[in-house]
C-alpha cells in the first residue's frame, strides 16, 4: 500500500526518530534532517534535568523493535532518566546502532518547504506534487524531494520572550548577554556564570521550578547565590503541583520540594510581576514590571526566562497550514489542549485525523504540534506518529485506531502546572468528546450537563 514512499522527517528528537522507525517498519524510506550535530540535539541542552515520566513512558514501540534486534538492554522501566540518560540509553543507540543511522542527516537545518512547481496559491494537481525541502548542511543549500513530510522539529530553540505581552520586553534584546532561556545548567556547565550571583527566574512551570530548586542548592555550595522568583500570576501555590495525587510521581515530588523551599524562605517571591522593561543598573540588570509611578523593579545579575516555547513556523510559510490562531496547533487538536480552557494535564490520544492540514501529506508532530500549549508528553507524540505514518502508508484503519492508554494524572493543571486545589476532578483524559477536558467532564457532557466544572 505504501508504494515505497519517501518520507522526510524534520528533527531527530524522540518523536522524529520514532516516526522514522514506523516509516521503516511500513516499508517506506525515511530521511531525517537534523539541524544539530547529533540526534537529540534539543534534549542535550537540558540533559541535566530529570524527566517526570519514567522510562516505560519514554519509549516508542517501533523504536524498541529496532533496538531489540541489536541486543540492546532496556533500562528499568520504572526508573526516571535525566535528559542525558535518555540520550545515552535510548536515543543515541537508536540513531547510531539501528538501520535508522542510514536515514539521518545531521547538521542539516531545514530552511523552507514547498511543493515542486506549486506556490501556495496554486491548487490544481497540488496534492500529486512532491514536497521540496530546502536545507543547509554547511556545504550550501541542498534540496530533498519527498512524498510526505513530518515536521517533528520541536520548540526548544524558539523560547517565549520575557515580555508579558508575548513580545520581547523593552531592552530584552540589548541585554541578551545576561539573559538565558529555558533551563540553564546552573549547578553544572553554567555554574561559574550563576554561583554567588543574584538570579531572577521568570515563569511558573516545571522549568522555572526546577531552575529555582537548583539555585537554592547552588546557594548551599556557593554562598551569596540568591534566587528571586518572578511570576506573572498572583498565586505561587499553583506551581506546587499535585503532590502525591500526581500519577507521574516525579512531577508531584518536584512541586512538593519546591513548596518546602518557598515555605522556608529560601526563594524571594515577586508575584503578579509582568515584565515590561529590562535596563542596566550599575552593571546589573534592572527588571521592571510597568512604567511610571506604579512600576515595580528587581535588580539581579542574571535573568532566566522560563516562560515556555512557541513553534517556529517561518520555514512553513509556503504550505497550507490550518492552525489555531491562539495556540498555533492544528485546528482539530487545539481545543483539546488549549490552556485557557482545559485544566487537565492529559489529552486523549490523537493522530492523523486531528493533525491533518489543507496540505495532504504534511503533518506537524511531537512537541511542535502542541504549538504554544505546554502539556506535551512524549508518549502522546509516539501515538501521533504511529497513526500519521499509517495514514501516509495508506492504512487508514490503523491510522484511526487508538493504541495508547495514557496514565490518569488524577489532578488538573492550569497553564501547564498541576494545581493541588483541583486534585481528583479529572478521572483521566477524555476518550472521545473533543470539547471535554477530562473523563469526568466527558461523562457530565454526555449526561446533558454543561461539564463537570473542573475548568
Ligand atoms: C526540560 C524538559 C523536560 C521534559 N520532560 C518530559 C518528561 O518527563 N516526559 C515527557 O513525556 N515529556 C517531557 N518533556 C516534553 C517533550 O516530551 C520533550 O521536549 C521531547 O524532547 C519532545 O520531543 P520532540 O521530538 O517533539 O522534539 P525535540 O526533542 O525538541 O527534538 C526536535 C529536534 O529537531 C531539531 N530541529 C529544530 N529545528 C530544526 C530545523 N529547522 N531543521 C532540522 N532540525 C531541526 C532539533 O535540533 C531537535 O533535535 C520535557 C521537555 C523539557 C523541555
Short mmCIF file of C-alpha atoms and ligand atoms in Angstrom, two decimals:
data_model
loop_
_atom_site.label_atom_id
_atom_site.label_comp_id
_atom_site.label_asym_id
_atom_site.label_seq_id
_atom_site.Cartn_x
_atom_site.Cartn_y
_atom_site.Cartn_z
CA UNK A 1 0.00 0.00 0.00
CA UNK A 2 2.84 2.38 0.80
CA UNK A 3 4.33 2.22 -2.71
CA UNK A 4 7.88 2.81 -1.43
CA UNK A 5 7.22 6.41 -0.50
CA UNK A 6 9.95 8.70 0.75
CA UNK A 7 9.02 10.43 3.99
CA UNK A 8 11.05 13.45 5.09
CA UNK A 9 11.18 13.88 8.85
CA UNK A 10 12.37 17.16 10.32
CA UNK A 11 14.17 16.73 13.63
CA UNK A 12 15.91 13.71 15.19
CA UNK A 13 14.34 14.11 18.63
CA UNK A 14 12.45 11.24 20.25
CA UNK A 15 9.35 11.82 18.12
CA UNK A 16 11.23 12.29 14.82
CA UNK A 17 13.19 9.07 15.40
CA UNK A 18 10.01 7.21 16.36
CA UNK A 19 8.42 8.44 13.13
CA UNK A 20 11.42 7.14 11.18
CA UNK A 21 11.14 3.73 12.89
CA UNK A 22 7.46 3.47 11.92
CA UNK A 23 8.24 4.56 8.34
CA UNK A 24 10.87 1.82 8.05
CA UNK A 25 8.52 -0.78 9.51
CA UNK A 26 5.95 0.03 6.85
CA UNK A 27 8.44 -0.48 4.03
CA UNK A 28 8.86 3.19 3.19
CA UNK A 29 12.05 5.26 3.17
CA UNK A 30 12.62 7.80 5.95
CA UNK A 31 15.07 10.68 5.59
CA UNK A 32 15.61 12.53 8.86
CA UNK A 33 17.03 16.06 8.65
CA UNK A 34 18.53 17.19 11.96
CA UNK A 35 19.90 20.70 12.49
CA UNK A 36 22.25 19.69 15.30
CA UNK A 37 25.45 17.64 15.09
CA UNK A 38 23.77 14.60 16.69
CA UNK A 39 20.32 13.13 17.27
CA UNK A 40 18.61 14.52 20.37
CA UNK A 41 20.23 17.93 19.95
CA UNK A 42 17.46 19.76 21.83
CA UNK A 43 17.48 17.30 24.74
CA UNK A 44 21.27 17.73 25.01
CA UNK A 45 20.57 21.36 26.01
CA UNK A 46 18.64 20.16 29.09
CA UNK A 47 20.49 16.93 29.75
CA UNK A 48 20.91 17.68 33.49
CA UNK A 49 17.13 17.67 34.05
CA UNK A 50 15.40 14.61 35.45
CA UNK A 51 12.32 13.63 33.47
CA UNK A 52 9.00 13.47 35.30
CA UNK A 53 7.91 10.40 33.34
CA UNK A 54 9.61 7.03 33.95
CA UNK A 55 11.36 5.08 31.20
CA UNK A 56 8.27 3.00 30.38
CA UNK A 57 6.53 6.12 29.08
CA UNK A 58 9.51 7.37 27.09
CA UNK A 59 9.94 4.51 24.61
CA UNK A 60 8.30 4.16 21.23
CA UNK A 61 7.28 0.60 20.36
CA UNK A 62 8.62 0.55 16.78
CA UNK A 63 11.89 2.04 18.04
CA UNK A 64 12.10 -0.73 20.68
CA UNK A 65 11.67 -3.36 17.97
CA UNK A 66 14.64 -1.89 16.08
CA UNK A 67 16.73 -1.74 19.26
CA UNK A 68 15.84 -5.30 20.28
CA UNK A 69 17.49 -6.60 17.11
CA UNK A 70 20.80 -5.02 18.24
CA UNK A 71 20.91 -6.81 21.61
CA UNK A 72 20.06 -3.57 23.46
CA UNK A 73 19.38 -3.78 27.20
CA UNK A 74 16.39 -1.83 28.44
CA UNK A 75 16.84 0.42 31.48
CA UNK A 76 14.48 -0.28 34.39
CA UNK A 77 11.08 0.82 33.03
CA UNK A 78 10.01 2.19 36.40
CA UNK A 79 13.03 4.46 36.96
CA UNK A 80 13.34 8.08 35.88
CA UNK A 81 16.09 9.11 33.46
CA UNK A 82 17.72 12.50 33.14
CA UNK A 83 17.75 14.07 29.68
CA UNK A 84 21.36 12.86 29.35
CA UNK A 85 20.38 9.28 30.20
CA UNK A 86 17.52 9.45 27.71
CA UNK A 87 20.15 10.23 25.09
CA UNK A 88 22.78 7.70 26.22
CA UNK A 89 20.50 4.72 26.92
CA UNK A 90 17.85 5.20 24.20
CA UNK A 91 18.14 7.91 21.54
CA UNK A 92 21.83 7.59 20.71
CA UNK A 93 21.74 3.76 20.34
CA UNK A 94 18.58 4.14 18.26
CA UNK A 95 20.21 6.72 15.99
CA UNK A 96 23.60 5.02 15.67
CA UNK A 97 23.14 1.25 16.04
CA UNK A 98 19.97 0.50 14.09
CA UNK A 99 19.16 0.89 10.39
CA UNK A 100 17.99 4.43 11.22
CA UNK A 101 21.62 5.57 11.09
CA UNK A 102 21.49 5.36 7.27
CA UNK A 103 18.45 7.66 7.28
CA UNK A 104 19.70 10.52 9.49
CA UNK A 105 21.43 13.56 8.04
CA UNK A 106 22.88 15.59 10.90
CA UNK A 107 23.96 19.27 10.72
CA UNK A 108 21.14 19.69 8.20
CA UNK A 109 18.85 22.60 9.07
CA UNK A 110 15.60 22.83 7.15
CA UNK A 111 15.03 26.39 5.95
CA UNK A 112 11.95 26.13 3.69
CA UNK A 113 9.37 23.66 2.39
CA UNK A 114 7.14 23.89 -0.66
CA UNK A 115 5.65 21.61 -3.36
CA UNK A 116 7.54 21.19 -6.62
CA UNK A 117 6.14 23.67 -9.16
CA UNK A 118 3.40 24.89 -6.83
CA UNK A 119 3.42 28.09 -4.84
CA UNK A 120 0.93 28.38 -2.01
CA UNK A 121 -1.81 29.90 -4.17
CA UNK A 122 -1.79 27.24 -6.93
CA UNK A 123 -4.32 24.43 -6.39
CA UNK A 124 -4.99 22.16 -9.38
CA UNK A 125 -2.94 18.96 -9.09
CA UNK A 126 -1.24 20.23 -5.95
CA UNK A 127 -1.63 17.03 -3.90
CA UNK A 128 0.25 15.00 -6.53
CA UNK A 129 3.31 17.25 -6.47
CA UNK A 130 6.18 16.04 -4.28
CA UNK A 131 7.35 18.17 -1.41
CA UNK A 132 10.56 20.11 -1.89
CA UNK A 133 12.55 20.59 1.30
CA UNK A 134 15.43 23.04 1.36
CA UNK A 135 18.12 22.59 3.97
CA UNK A 136 21.59 23.88 4.83
CA UNK A 137 24.36 21.45 5.74
CA UNK A 138 27.40 23.68 5.72
CA UNK A 139 28.12 22.97 2.03
CA UNK A 140 25.38 25.33 0.85
CA UNK A 141 21.69 24.89 0.14
CA UNK A 142 20.51 21.33 -0.58
CA UNK A 143 17.10 20.19 -1.83
CA UNK A 144 15.30 16.98 -0.92
CA UNK A 145 12.13 15.71 -2.58
CA UNK A 146 9.67 13.62 -0.61
CA UNK A 147 6.15 12.22 -0.86
CA UNK A 148 5.25 13.25 2.68
CA UNK A 149 6.72 15.42 5.43
CA UNK A 150 6.52 15.04 9.20
CA UNK A 151 7.76 18.16 10.99
CA UNK A 152 8.93 17.00 14.43
CA UNK A 153 11.38 19.86 14.96
CA UNK A 154 10.18 20.70 18.47
CA UNK A 155 10.05 24.16 20.02
CA UNK A 156 13.15 24.23 22.27
CA UNK A 157 15.04 26.67 20.04
CA UNK A 158 12.19 29.22 19.89
CA UNK A 159 11.52 30.15 23.53
CA UNK A 160 8.95 32.73 24.52
CA UNK A 161 10.45 36.11 25.42
CA UNK A 162 10.24 37.76 28.86
CA UNK A 163 7.62 40.35 27.92
CA UNK A 164 4.24 39.57 29.42
CA UNK A 165 2.55 40.67 26.18
CA UNK A 166 4.38 37.97 24.19
CA UNK A 167 6.86 40.47 22.74
CA UNK A 168 10.42 40.86 23.95
CA UNK A 169 10.43 43.28 26.92
CA UNK A 170 11.79 46.70 26.00
CA UNK A 171 15.57 46.31 26.39
CA UNK A 172 15.47 42.47 26.39
CA UNK A 173 17.48 42.09 23.18
CA UNK A 174 20.05 44.71 24.25
CA UNK A 175 20.72 42.78 27.48
CA UNK A 176 20.83 39.32 25.89
CA UNK A 177 24.28 38.64 27.38
CA UNK A 178 22.77 38.37 30.90
CA UNK A 179 19.60 36.54 29.92
CA UNK A 180 19.21 32.76 29.41
CA UNK A 181 16.11 30.90 28.23
CA UNK A 182 14.71 27.51 29.20
CA UNK A 183 16.70 25.61 31.83
CA UNK A 184 20.41 26.53 32.02
CA UNK A 185 22.53 24.00 33.92
CA UNK A 186 23.18 26.35 36.86
CA UNK A 187 24.93 23.71 39.01
CA UNK A 188 26.85 22.09 36.14
CA UNK A 189 28.36 23.54 32.99
CA UNK A 190 26.93 27.02 33.70
CA UNK A 191 27.93 27.06 37.38
CA UNK A 192 30.58 29.80 37.05
CA UNK A 193 28.01 32.11 35.49
CA UNK A 194 25.50 31.77 38.35
CA UNK A 195 27.50 30.96 41.53
CA UNK A 196 27.41 33.80 44.07
CA UNK A 197 25.02 35.84 41.92
CA UNK A 198 21.51 37.16 42.35
CA UNK A 199 19.48 35.31 39.75
CA UNK A 200 15.89 36.16 38.81
CA UNK A 201 13.85 33.34 37.29
CA UNK A 202 10.71 34.26 35.35
CA UNK A 203 7.98 31.63 34.86
CA UNK A 204 5.65 29.30 36.73
CA UNK A 205 6.04 25.92 35.02
CA UNK A 206 8.30 22.94 35.61
CA UNK A 207 11.36 24.58 34.03
CA UNK A 208 11.19 27.63 36.31
CA UNK A 209 10.55 25.45 39.36
CA UNK A 210 13.46 23.13 38.51
CA UNK A 211 15.87 26.05 37.99
CA UNK A 212 14.83 27.69 41.27
CA UNK A 213 15.40 24.43 43.19
CA UNK A 214 18.84 24.11 41.57
CA UNK A 215 19.69 27.71 42.53
CA UNK A 216 18.80 27.04 46.18
CA UNK A 217 21.11 24.01 46.10
CA UNK A 218 23.80 26.14 44.46
CA UNK A 219 23.40 28.69 47.28
CA UNK A 220 24.35 25.94 49.80
CA UNK A 221 27.58 25.34 47.88
CA UNK A 222 28.30 28.92 46.77
CA UNK A 223 27.30 31.49 49.41
CA UNK A 224 25.94 34.74 48.03
CA UNK A 225 23.79 32.99 45.43
CA UNK A 226 20.25 34.32 45.69
CA UNK A 227 17.15 33.19 43.81
CA UNK A 228 14.30 35.56 43.01
CA UNK A 229 11.15 34.07 41.56
CA UNK A 230 9.24 36.37 39.20
CA UNK A 231 5.81 35.10 38.33
CA UNK A 232 3.15 36.76 36.29
CA UNK A 233 0.24 35.24 38.22
CA UNK A 234 -0.77 36.18 41.73
CA UNK A 235 -0.82 32.69 43.28
CA UNK A 236 2.52 30.90 43.78
CA UNK A 237 0.70 27.79 45.09
CA UNK A 238 -0.37 26.94 41.54
CA UNK A 239 3.21 25.85 40.87
CA UNK A 240 3.34 23.47 43.82
CA UNK A 241 1.83 20.60 41.89
CA UNK A 242 -0.47 17.70 42.56
CA UNK A 243 1.97 16.23 45.09
CA UNK A 244 1.07 12.66 45.97
CA UNK A 245 -2.07 12.84 43.77
CA UNK A 246 0.02 13.04 40.61
CA UNK A 247 0.32 9.71 38.78
CA UNK A 248 3.58 10.99 37.32
CA UNK A 249 5.17 10.82 40.78
CA UNK A 250 8.36 12.70 39.90
CA UNK A 251 6.30 15.67 38.77
CA UNK A 252 4.41 15.66 42.08
CA UNK A 253 7.65 15.39 44.08
CA UNK A 254 9.21 18.35 42.28
CA UNK A 255 6.25 20.54 43.24
CA UNK A 256 6.33 19.39 46.87
CA UNK A 257 10.09 20.02 47.18
CA UNK A 258 9.58 23.48 45.72
CA UNK A 259 6.74 24.31 48.11
CA UNK A 260 9.02 23.40 51.06
CA UNK A 261 11.80 25.72 49.85
CA UNK A 262 9.36 28.59 49.37
CA UNK A 263 7.88 27.98 52.85
CA UNK A 264 11.43 28.04 54.30
CA UNK A 265 12.00 31.49 52.78
CA UNK A 266 14.87 30.29 50.56
CA UNK A 267 13.37 31.94 47.48
CA UNK A 268 12.30 35.59 47.28
CA UNK A 269 8.95 35.80 45.51
CA UNK A 270 7.67 38.63 43.34
CA UNK A 271 4.14 37.60 42.31
CA UNK A 272 1.94 39.48 39.85
CA UNK A 273 5.12 40.57 38.07
CA UNK A 274 4.56 41.09 34.33
CA UNK A 275 7.94 42.07 32.89
CA UNK A 276 7.77 45.08 30.56
CA UNK A 277 11.28 46.63 30.64
CA UNK A 278 14.85 45.44 31.13
CA UNK A 279 17.62 48.01 31.63
CA UNK A 280 21.07 48.37 33.21
CA UNK A 281 21.64 49.41 36.79
CA UNK A 282 25.27 49.86 37.88
CA UNK A 283 26.42 46.93 35.80
CA UNK A 284 23.47 44.74 36.82
CA UNK A 285 20.04 44.12 35.31
CA UNK A 286 17.01 46.13 36.33
CA UNK A 287 13.92 44.08 35.53
CA UNK A 288 10.73 46.13 35.68
CA UNK A 289 7.01 45.49 35.67
CA UNK A 290 5.20 48.54 34.36
CA UNK A 291 6.40 52.09 33.95
CA UNK A 292 5.74 55.30 35.87
CA UNK A 293 4.71 55.65 39.49
CA UNK A 294 3.10 52.16 39.77
CA UNK A 295 6.16 50.35 38.40
CA UNK A 296 7.99 47.65 40.37
CA UNK A 297 11.62 46.68 39.79
CA UNK A 298 14.01 43.94 40.76
CA UNK A 299 17.78 44.20 40.39
CA UNK A 300 19.65 41.00 39.57
CA UNK A 301 22.91 39.86 37.98
CA UNK A 302 21.25 37.35 35.68
CA UNK A 303 17.76 36.61 34.39
CA UNK A 304 16.49 33.16 33.41
CA UNK A 305 13.36 33.29 31.27
CA UNK A 306 11.30 30.09 31.56
CA UNK A 307 8.04 31.21 30.04
CA UNK A 308 7.53 28.36 27.62
CA UNK A 309 8.08 27.91 23.93
CA UNK A 310 6.42 28.63 20.62
CA UNK A 311 6.69 26.85 17.26
CA UNK A 312 8.97 28.22 14.52
CA UNK A 313 6.54 28.47 11.60
CA UNK A 314 8.76 30.62 9.38
CA UNK A 315 10.02 27.75 7.19
CA UNK A 316 6.45 26.51 6.63
CA UNK A 317 5.09 29.70 5.09
CA UNK A 318 4.58 28.16 1.59
CA UNK A 319 2.41 25.36 2.98
CA UNK A 320 -1.33 25.45 3.55
CA UNK A 321 -1.48 25.03 7.30
CA UNK A 322 -4.63 25.02 9.39
CA UNK A 323 -3.51 26.33 12.74
CA UNK A 324 -5.49 27.66 15.65
CA UNK A 325 -4.82 31.42 15.76
CA UNK A 326 -4.16 31.43 19.52
CA UNK A 327 -2.48 28.10 20.29
CA UNK A 328 -0.73 27.68 16.90
CA UNK A 329 -1.57 23.97 16.97
CA UNK A 330 -3.56 22.14 14.25
CA UNK A 331 -7.17 23.35 14.47
CA UNK A 332 -8.65 19.98 15.45
CA UNK A 333 -6.04 19.45 18.17
CA UNK A 334 -6.08 22.95 19.68
CA UNK A 335 -9.41 22.63 21.54
CA UNK A 336 -8.10 19.50 23.27
CA UNK A 337 -5.04 21.25 24.67
CA UNK A 338 -5.99 24.95 24.96
CA UNK A 339 -4.59 26.05 28.34
CA UNK A 340 -7.24 28.80 28.53
CA UNK A 341 -10.00 26.21 28.61
CA UNK A 342 -8.53 22.98 29.87
CA UNK A 343 -7.47 22.28 33.37
CA UNK A 344 -6.34 18.69 32.88
CA UNK A 345 -2.75 17.70 32.30
CA UNK A 346 -3.62 14.95 29.88
CA UNK A 347 -5.23 14.91 26.47
CA UNK A 348 -6.95 12.00 24.80
CA UNK A 349 -4.69 10.18 22.34
CA UNK A 350 -4.97 11.52 18.81
CA UNK A 351 -3.39 11.01 15.42
CA UNK A 352 -3.56 11.69 11.68
CA UNK A 353 -7.15 12.96 11.73
CA UNK A 354 -6.51 15.70 14.32
CA UNK A 355 -3.11 16.58 12.82
CA UNK A 356 -4.23 16.99 9.18
CA UNK A 357 -3.84 20.29 7.31
CA UNK A 358 -5.08 21.55 3.95
CA UNK A 359 -1.79 20.20 2.61
CA UNK A 360 -2.19 16.43 2.09
CA UNK A 361 0.92 14.56 3.22
CA UNK A 362 2.18 17.24 5.61
CA UNK A 363 1.96 16.80 9.39
CA UNK A 364 3.27 18.53 12.49
CA UNK A 365 4.10 16.03 15.23
CA UNK A 366 5.67 15.93 18.67
CA UNK A 367 6.23 19.00 20.81
CA UNK A 368 5.77 21.33 17.84
CA UNK A 369 2.28 20.01 17.15
CA UNK A 370 1.16 21.43 20.52
CA UNK A 371 2.09 24.93 19.37
CA UNK A 372 2.17 27.14 22.47
CA UNK A 373 0.40 24.66 24.76
CA UNK A 374 2.81 23.39 27.42
CA UNK A 375 1.44 19.94 28.23
CA UNK A 376 3.05 17.68 25.62
CA UNK A 377 4.11 14.16 26.62
CA UNK A 378 6.47 12.01 24.56
CA UNK A 379 4.13 9.03 24.55
CA UNK A 380 1.39 11.16 23.01
CA UNK A 381 3.88 12.03 20.27
CA UNK A 382 4.68 8.35 19.68
CA UNK A 383 0.97 7.63 19.18
CA UNK A 384 0.72 10.63 16.83
CA UNK A 385 3.46 9.35 14.53
CA UNK A 386 2.24 5.74 14.61
CA UNK A 387 -1.10 7.00 13.30
CA UNK A 388 0.34 9.56 10.86
CA UNK A 389 2.73 7.04 9.30
CA UNK A 390 -0.12 4.51 8.93
CA UNK A 391 -2.11 7.19 7.09
CA UNK A 392 0.82 8.05 4.81
CA UNK A 393 1.19 4.33 4.05
CA UNK A 394 -2.49 4.20 3.04
CA UNK A 395 -3.61 2.18 6.08
CA UNK A 396 -6.46 4.43 7.21
CA UNK A 397 -7.87 1.75 9.50
CA UNK A 398 -4.69 1.62 11.57
CA UNK A 399 -4.44 5.41 11.45
CA UNK A 400 -7.88 5.78 13.00
CA UNK A 401 -7.19 3.24 15.75
CA UNK A 402 -6.12 4.44 19.19
CA UNK A 403 -3.32 2.28 20.59
CA UNK A 404 -2.25 4.39 23.56
CA UNK A 405 -3.60 4.37 27.08
CA UNK A 406 -2.46 7.47 28.93
CA UNK A 407 -1.85 7.34 32.68
CA UNK A 408 -4.50 9.13 34.67
CA UNK A 409 -2.89 12.01 36.47
CA UNK A 410 -5.90 12.39 38.75
CA UNK A 411 -5.12 16.08 39.03
CA UNK A 412 -5.79 19.17 36.98
CA UNK A 413 -3.45 21.70 35.54
CA UNK A 414 -3.56 25.37 34.83
CA UNK A 415 -1.13 26.77 32.29
CA UNK A 416 0.81 23.53 32.29
CA UNK A 417 1.35 23.14 36.02
CA UNK A 418 -0.62 20.91 38.27
CA UNK A 419 -2.95 22.57 40.69
CA UNK A 420 -3.28 20.86 44.06
CA UNK A 421 -6.60 22.56 44.72
CA UNK A 422 -8.19 20.79 41.79
CA UNK A 423 -6.98 17.34 42.77
CA UNK A 424 -9.20 14.45 41.83
CA UNK A 425 -11.53 16.29 39.48
CA UNK A 426 -10.50 14.69 36.20
CA UNK A 427 -10.72 10.92 36.22
CA UNK A 428 -8.12 10.91 33.45
CA UNK A 429 -8.27 12.08 29.85
CA UNK A 430 -11.49 12.25 27.85
CA UNK A 431 -11.80 9.33 25.41
CA UNK A 432 -13.86 10.65 22.51
CA UNK A 433 -15.57 14.00 23.16
CA UNK A 434 -13.31 16.74 21.68
CA UNK A 435 -14.77 19.52 23.82
CA UNK A 436 -14.25 17.60 27.08
CA UNK A 437 -11.15 18.35 29.13
CA UNK A 438 -11.25 15.10 31.11
CA UNK A 439 -13.19 11.87 31.65
CA UNK A 440 -15.49 13.40 34.28
CA UNK A 441 -16.19 16.37 32.03
CA UNK A 442 -16.96 13.98 29.16
CA UNK A 443 -19.35 11.93 31.31
CA UNK A 444 -21.09 15.08 32.52
CA UNK A 445 -21.50 16.39 28.95
CA UNK A 446 -22.84 13.02 27.75
CA UNK A 447 -25.38 13.18 30.57
CA UNK A 448 -26.58 16.56 29.27
CA UNK A 449 -24.76 18.81 31.76
CA UNK A 450 -22.53 21.70 30.68
CA UNK A 451 -19.50 19.90 32.10
CA UNK A 452 -18.05 18.81 35.42
CA UNK A 453 -16.94 22.32 36.28
CA UNK A 454 -13.26 21.49 36.67
CA UNK A 455 -12.12 24.07 34.14
C1 LIG B 1 13.09 20.28 30.41
C2 LIG B 1 12.07 19.39 29.78
C3 LIG B 1 11.67 18.22 30.41
C4 LIG B 1 10.71 17.38 29.83
N1 LIG B 1 10.34 16.24 30.48
C5 LIG B 1 9.43 15.41 29.90
C6 LIG B 1 9.05 14.18 30.54
O1 LIG B 1 9.48 13.87 31.65
N2 LIG B 1 8.17 13.38 29.90
C7 LIG B 1 7.64 13.69 28.69
O2 LIG B 1 6.86 12.90 28.16
N3 LIG B 1 7.96 14.84 28.07
C8 LIG B 1 8.85 15.71 28.64
N4 LIG B 1 9.17 16.88 28.01
C9 LIG B 1 8.43 17.29 26.80
C10 LIG B 1 8.84 16.60 25.49
O3 LIG B 1 8.49 15.24 25.53
C11 LIG B 1 10.29 16.75 25.13
O4 LIG B 1 10.56 18.12 24.91
C12 LIG B 1 10.71 16.00 23.86
O5 LIG B 1 12.08 16.16 23.67
C13 LIG B 1 9.95 16.44 22.62
O6 LIG B 1 10.35 15.64 21.55
P1 LIG B 1 10.28 16.12 20.03
O7 LIG B 1 10.92 15.01 19.26
O8 LIG B 1 8.93 16.56 19.69
O9 LIG B 1 11.19 17.44 19.95
P2 LIG B 1 12.71 17.71 20.36
O10 LIG B 1 13.22 16.74 21.34
O11 LIG B 1 12.76 19.16 20.71
O12 LIG B 1 13.52 17.45 19.01
C14 LIG B 1 13.42 18.32 17.91
C15 LIG B 1 14.68 18.18 17.05
O13 LIG B 1 14.50 18.97 15.86
C16 LIG B 1 15.73 19.64 15.55
N5 LIG B 1 15.39 20.84 14.76
C17 LIG B 1 14.86 22.00 15.17
N6 LIG B 1 14.68 22.84 14.13
C18 LIG B 1 15.14 22.19 13.02
C19 LIG B 1 15.22 22.53 11.64
N7 LIG B 1 14.81 23.71 11.16
N8 LIG B 1 15.76 21.61 10.79
C20 LIG B 1 16.17 20.40 11.23
N9 LIG B 1 16.12 20.03 12.54
C21 LIG B 1 15.59 20.91 13.42
C22 LIG B 1 16.30 19.97 16.93
O14 LIG B 1 17.69 20.18 16.85
C23 LIG B 1 15.92 18.71 17.74
O15 LIG B 1 16.93 17.71 17.68
C24 LIG B 1 10.14 17.73 28.57
C25 LIG B 1 10.56 18.90 27.94
C26 LIG B 1 11.51 19.72 28.52
C27 LIG B 1 11.93 20.97 27.80
#
